[in-house]
PDB file of C-alpha atoms in Angstrom:
ATOM      1  CA  MET R   1     108.645 116.596 131.320  1.00 56.00           C
ATOM      2  CA  LYS R   2     109.189 113.180 129.543  1.00 65.00           C
ATOM      3  CA  LEU R   3     110.125 110.237 131.632  1.00 66.00           C
ATOM      4  CA  PRO R   4     113.353 108.386 130.541  1.00 73.00           C
ATOM      5  CA  LYS R   5     112.837 105.822 127.892  1.00 75.00           C
ATOM      6  CA  PRO R   6     114.317 102.962 129.545  1.00 76.00           C
ATOM      7  CA  LEU R   7     111.837 103.259 132.410  1.00 74.00           C
ATOM      8  CA  GLY R   8     109.041 102.924 129.783  1.00 74.00           C
ATOM      9  CA  ARG R   9     110.654  99.648 128.290  1.00 71.00           C
ATOM     10  CA  ILE R  10     110.956  98.256 131.718  1.00 77.00           C
ATOM     11  CA  LEU R  11     107.561  99.033 132.900  1.00 74.00           C
ATOM     12  CA  PHE R  12     106.343  97.466 129.623  1.00 72.00           C
ATOM     13  CA  TRP R  13     107.952  94.097 130.195  1.00 72.00           C
ATOM     14  CA  ILE R  14     106.690  94.224 134.020  1.00 77.00           C
ATOM     15  CA  THR R  15     103.027  94.951 132.830  1.00 76.00           C
ATOM     16  CA  TRP R  16     103.259  92.689 129.768  1.00 66.00           C
ATOM     17  CA  PRO R  17     100.865  89.974 131.056  1.00 71.00           C
ATOM     18  CA  GLY R  18      98.164  92.610 131.757  1.00 71.00           C
ATOM     19  CA  ILE R  19      98.593  94.268 128.334  1.00 67.00           C
ATOM     20  CA  TRP R  20      98.171  90.844 126.699  1.00 65.00           C
ATOM     21  CA  LEU R  21      94.749  90.239 128.707  1.00 67.00           C
ATOM     22  CA  VAL R  22      93.553  93.755 127.842  1.00 68.00           C
ATOM     23  CA  VAL R  23      94.285  93.430 124.177  1.00 66.00           C
ATOM     24  CA  GLN R  24      92.656  90.000 123.801  1.00 66.00           C
ATOM     25  CA  LEU R  25      89.563  91.386 125.170  1.00 65.00           C
ATOM     26  CA  ALA R  26      89.411  94.702 123.358  1.00 68.00           C
ATOM     27  CA  PRO R  27      88.016  95.516 119.982  1.00 76.00           C
ATOM     28  CA  PRO R  28      90.512  95.663 117.045  1.00 89.00           C
ATOM     29  CA  ARG R  29      93.335  98.397 116.919  1.00 89.00           C
ATOM     30  CA  THR R  30      93.922 100.864 114.080  1.00 96.00           C
ATOM     31  CA  ARG R  31      97.183 101.785 112.329  1.00 96.00           C
ATOM     32  CA  VAL R  32      97.379 104.714 109.969  1.00 97.00           C
ATOM     33  CA  ILE R  33      99.980 105.049 107.206  1.00 96.00           C
ATOM     34  CA  ILE R  34     100.420 108.826 106.770  1.00 95.00           C
ATOM     35  CA  ILE R  35     102.491 110.203 104.066  1.00 93.00           C
ATOM     36  CA  ASN R  36     103.609 113.751 103.838  1.00 92.00           C
ATOM     37  CA  LYS R  37     105.955 114.961 100.952  1.00 89.00           C
ATOM     38  CA  GLY R  38     107.206 111.343 100.509  1.00 88.00           C
ATOM     39  CA  LYS R  39     108.037 110.826 104.183  1.00 92.00           C
ATOM     40  CA  LEU R  40     106.222 108.619 106.627  1.00 94.00           C
ATOM     41  CA  LEU R  41     104.989 109.441 110.029  1.00 95.00           C
ATOM     42  CA  LEU R  42     106.337 107.009 112.806  1.00 96.00           C
ATOM     43  CA  THR R  43     105.932 106.917 116.572  1.00 93.00           C
ATOM     44  CA  GLN R  44     107.737 105.413 119.294  1.00 92.00           C
ATOM     45  CA  ASP R  45     105.617 104.478 122.287  1.00 85.00           C
ATOM     46  CA  TRP R  46     107.103 105.412 125.852  1.00 81.00           C
ATOM     47  CA  LEU R  47     105.595 102.286 127.391  1.00 72.00           C
ATOM     48  CA  GLY R  48     106.975  99.779 124.788  1.00 80.00           C
ATOM     49  CA  ASP R  49     109.908  97.750 123.516  1.00 84.00           C
ATOM     50  CA  GLY R  50     111.554 100.658 121.722  1.00 87.00           C
ATOM     51  CA  SER R  51     110.541  99.849 118.264  1.00 92.00           C
ATOM     52  CA  TRP R  52     109.072 102.349 115.833  1.00 95.00           C
ATOM     53  CA  VAL R  53     105.256 101.867 114.783  1.00 94.00           C
ATOM     54  CA  LEU R  54     102.715 103.610 112.903  1.00 96.00           C
ATOM     55  CA  PRO R  55     100.250 105.815 114.666  1.00 95.00           C
ATOM     56  CA  GLY R  56      97.034 104.549 115.821  1.00 94.00           C
ATOM     57  CA  GLY R  57      95.580 102.644 118.683  1.00 91.00           C
ATOM     58  CA  GLY R  58      92.597 100.851 120.190  1.00 90.00           C
ATOM     59  CA  LEU R  59      89.030 101.423 119.217  1.00 92.00           C
ATOM     60  CA  HIS R  60      86.335 102.383 121.869  1.00 91.00           C
ATOM     61  CA  ARG R  61      83.710  99.810 121.927  1.00 87.00           C
ATOM     62  CA  GLY R  62      81.261 100.591 119.131  1.00 92.00           C
ATOM     63  CA  GLU R  63      83.304 103.207 117.523  1.00 94.00           C
ATOM     64  CA  ASP R  64      83.572 103.411 113.795  1.00 96.00           C
ATOM     65  CA  ALA R  65      87.139 102.460 112.509  1.00 97.00           C
ATOM     66  CA  LYS R  66      87.814 105.580 110.679  1.00 98.00           C
ATOM     67  CA  GLN R  67      86.646 107.704 113.573  1.00 97.00           C
ATOM     68  CA  GLY R  68      88.737 105.922 115.899  1.00 97.00           C
ATOM     69  CA  ALA R  69      91.982 106.199 113.771  1.00 98.00           C
ATOM     70  CA  VAL R  70      91.409 109.957 113.457  1.00 97.00           C
ATOM     71  CA  ARG R  71      91.017 110.175 116.949  1.00 96.00           C
ATOM     72  CA  GLU R  72      94.184 108.153 117.755  1.00 94.00           C
ATOM     73  CA  VAL R  73      96.305 110.185 115.482  1.00 94.00           C
ATOM     74  CA  GLN R  74      95.140 113.460 116.838  1.00 92.00           C
ATOM     75  CA  GLU R  75      95.618 112.254 120.354  1.00 91.00           C
ATOM     76  CA  GLU R  76      99.009 110.992 119.799  1.00 90.00           C
ATOM     77  CA  THR R  77     100.443 113.635 117.285  1.00 90.00           C
ATOM     78  CA  GLY R  78      98.225 116.505 117.070  1.00 89.00           C
ATOM     79  CA  LEU R  79      97.605 115.958 113.574  1.00 91.00           C
ATOM     80  CA  THR R  80      94.054 116.403 112.612  1.00 91.00           C
ATOM     81  CA  LEU R  81      92.811 114.052 109.698  1.00 94.00           C
ATOM     82  CA  ASP R  82      89.352 114.171 108.073  1.00 95.00           C
ATOM     83  CA  PRO R  83      87.764 110.621 107.981  1.00 96.00           C
ATOM     84  CA  ALA R  84      87.358 111.028 104.194  1.00 96.00           C
ATOM     85  CA  GLN R  85      91.130 111.406 103.717  1.00 95.00           C
ATOM     86  CA  LEU R  86      91.567 107.684 105.062  1.00 97.00           C
ATOM     87  CA  HIS R  87      91.633 104.634 102.656  1.00 96.00           C
ATOM     88  CA  LEU R  88      91.332 101.224 103.845  1.00 95.00           C
ATOM     89  CA  GLN R  89      94.498  99.239 103.184  1.00 93.00           C
ATOM     90  CA  GLY R  90      93.169  96.023 104.847  1.00 92.00           C
ATOM     91  CA  LYS R  91      92.606  94.202 107.999  1.00 92.00           C
ATOM     92  CA  PHE R  92      94.931  91.452 109.423  1.00 87.00           C
ATOM     93  CA  SER R  93      95.838  89.518 112.619  1.00 83.00           C
ATOM     94  CA  THR R  94      99.482  89.500 113.695  1.00 82.00           C
ATOM     95  CA  ARG R  95     101.667  89.455 116.774  1.00 74.00           C
ATOM     96  CA  SER R  96     103.292  92.423 118.296  1.00 72.00           C
ATOM     97  CA  THR R  97     105.813  91.771 121.023  1.00 68.00           C
ATOM     98  CA  GLY R  98     104.198  88.353 121.423  1.00 74.00           C
ATOM     99  CA  ILE R  99     100.600  89.506 121.753  1.00 72.00           C
ATOM    100  CA  PRO R 100      98.131  88.616 119.041  1.00 79.00           C
ATOM    101  CA  VAL R 101      96.567  91.499 117.736  1.00 82.00           C
ATOM    102  CA  ARG R 102      93.761  92.543 115.244  1.00 87.00           C
ATOM    103  CA  LEU R 103      94.574  95.362 113.035  1.00 93.00           C
ATOM    104  CA  ILE R 104      92.425  97.718 110.672  1.00 96.00           C
ATOM    105  CA  ILE R 105      95.149  99.578 108.462  1.00 96.00           C
ATOM    106  CA  PHE R 106      94.257 102.909 106.675  1.00 97.00           C
ATOM    107  CA  TRP R 107      96.418 105.102 104.609  1.00 96.00           C
ATOM    108  CA  ALA R 108      96.358 108.785 103.833  1.00 95.00           C
ATOM    109  CA  GLU R 109      98.634 111.192 101.898  1.00 93.00           C
ATOM    110  CA  ILE R 110      98.829 114.728 103.035  1.00 92.00           C
ATOM    111  CA  ASP R 111     100.714 117.898 101.902  1.00 85.00           C
ATOM    112  CA  GLU R 112     101.583 119.879 104.882  1.00 79.00           C
ATOM    113  CA  SER R 113     104.505 122.290 104.483  1.00 65.00           C
ATOM    114  CA  ALA R 114     104.747 123.756 108.171  1.00 56.00           C
ATOM    115  CA  LEU R 115     103.351 120.657 109.960  1.00 69.00           C
ATOM    116  CA  VAL R 116     104.335 120.597 113.633  1.00 67.00           C
ATOM    117  CA  LEU R 117     103.915 117.372 115.668  1.00 76.00           C
ATOM    118  CA  ARG R 118     103.278 117.329 119.207  1.00 76.00           C
ATOM    119  CA  THR R 119     103.717 114.068 121.184  1.00 72.00           C
ATOM    120  CA  SER R 120     101.420 112.988 123.748  1.00 76.00           C
ATOM    121  CA  ALA R 121     102.502 111.611 127.210  1.00 79.00           C
ATOM    122  CA  GLU R 122     102.113 108.210 125.683  1.00 80.00           C
ATOM    123  CA  LEU R 123     104.930 108.780 123.095  1.00 81.00           C
ATOM    124  CA  ALA R 124     108.628 108.926 123.450  1.00 83.00           C
ATOM    125  CA  GLU R 125     109.103 110.443 119.940  1.00 88.00           C
ATOM    126  CA  ALA R 126     107.128 111.097 116.440  1.00 89.00           C
ATOM    127  CA  GLY R 127     108.450 112.454 113.338  1.00 92.00           C
ATOM    128  CA  TRP R 128     108.525 112.428 109.532  1.00 92.00           C
ATOM    129  CA  TYR R 129     111.038 109.913 108.115  1.00 94.00           C
ATOM    130  CA  SER R 130     112.455 109.056 104.548  1.00 93.00           C
ATOM    131  CA  GLN R 131     112.832 105.570 103.270  1.00 91.00           C
ATOM    132  CA  ASN R 132     116.490 105.783 103.645  1.00 94.00           C
ATOM    133  CA  GLN R 133     116.039 106.818 107.563  1.00 96.00           C
ATOM    134  CA  ILE R 134     113.488 104.034 108.056  1.00 95.00           C
ATOM    135  CA  ALA R 135     115.762 101.335 106.492  1.00 94.00           C
ATOM    136  CA  LYS R 136     117.938 102.051 109.661  1.00 96.00           C
ATOM    137  CA  MET R 137     115.345 102.187 112.271  1.00 96.00           C
ATOM    138  CA  ARG R 138     114.036  99.320 114.369  1.00 95.00           C
ATOM    139  CA  LEU R 139     110.434  98.855 113.242  1.00 96.00           C
ATOM    140  CA  SER R 140     108.037  96.613 114.990  1.00 93.00           C
ATOM    141  CA  GLN R 141     106.980  93.351 113.271  1.00 90.00           C
ATOM    142  CA  PRO R 142     103.484  94.506 112.477  1.00 91.00           C
ATOM    143  CA  THR R 143     104.844  97.823 111.108  1.00 93.00           C
ATOM    144  CA  GLN R 144     107.270  96.060 108.765  1.00 93.00           C
ATOM    145  CA  GLN R 145     104.531  93.636 107.532  1.00 90.00           C
ATOM    146  CA  ILE R 146     102.232  96.578 107.027  1.00 91.00           C
ATOM    147  CA  LEU R 147     104.765  98.649 105.109  1.00 92.00           C
ATOM    148  CA  ALA R 148     105.942  95.642 102.957  1.00 89.00           C
ATOM    149  CA  THR R 149     102.371  94.972 102.019  1.00 86.00           C
ATOM    150  CA  PHE R 150     101.776  98.757 101.318  1.00 85.00           C
ATOM    151  CA  ARG R 151     104.760  99.248  99.135  1.00 79.00           C
ATOM    152  CA  THR R 152     103.679  96.462  96.853  1.00 74.00           C
ATOM    153  CA  SER R 153     100.046  97.508  96.547  1.00 70.00           C
ATOM    154  CA  GLN R 154     100.129 101.342  96.584  1.00 65.00           C
ATOM    155  CA  ASN R 155     103.311 102.508  95.169  1.00 61.00           C
ATOM    156  CA  LEU R 156     103.385 105.608  97.280  1.00 57.00           C
ATOM    157  CA  LEU R 157     106.611 104.784  99.294  1.00 60.00           C
ATOM    158  CA  LYS R 158     109.501 104.775  97.020  1.00 56.00           C
TER     159      LYS R 158
END
């Protein structure tokens, strides 16, 4: 049973100071741009501000960035990627809901016809979205920055 999204938003803002501290002390986080037949995989965290983000998450101490990205995508969505499918897009620092974060960005293009996503307890939703759909969605600031850079450098998102 999924808990209501508004409860996740309230808890996010209540716990924000703790989240800020944990993110400052943690290794970098990963985000993965995954394209499937021209659609992009986006997720919405249950504990968050309600914006849509790319799948990914925190690395474990000493964990290889590609391995961590693969692990996070699988944990969140059930999608299993091979590290060899991931291409490094870049690294950058930004802010997410006022929290400074360091991100390692990868991208992968897959071709799955009958791909069924499952969402973990930490996600409210996950799905494949066209560029027209994405234009109407509220994306997090880092996701907007990542996709703007990716569109310019990779010509895979039309």
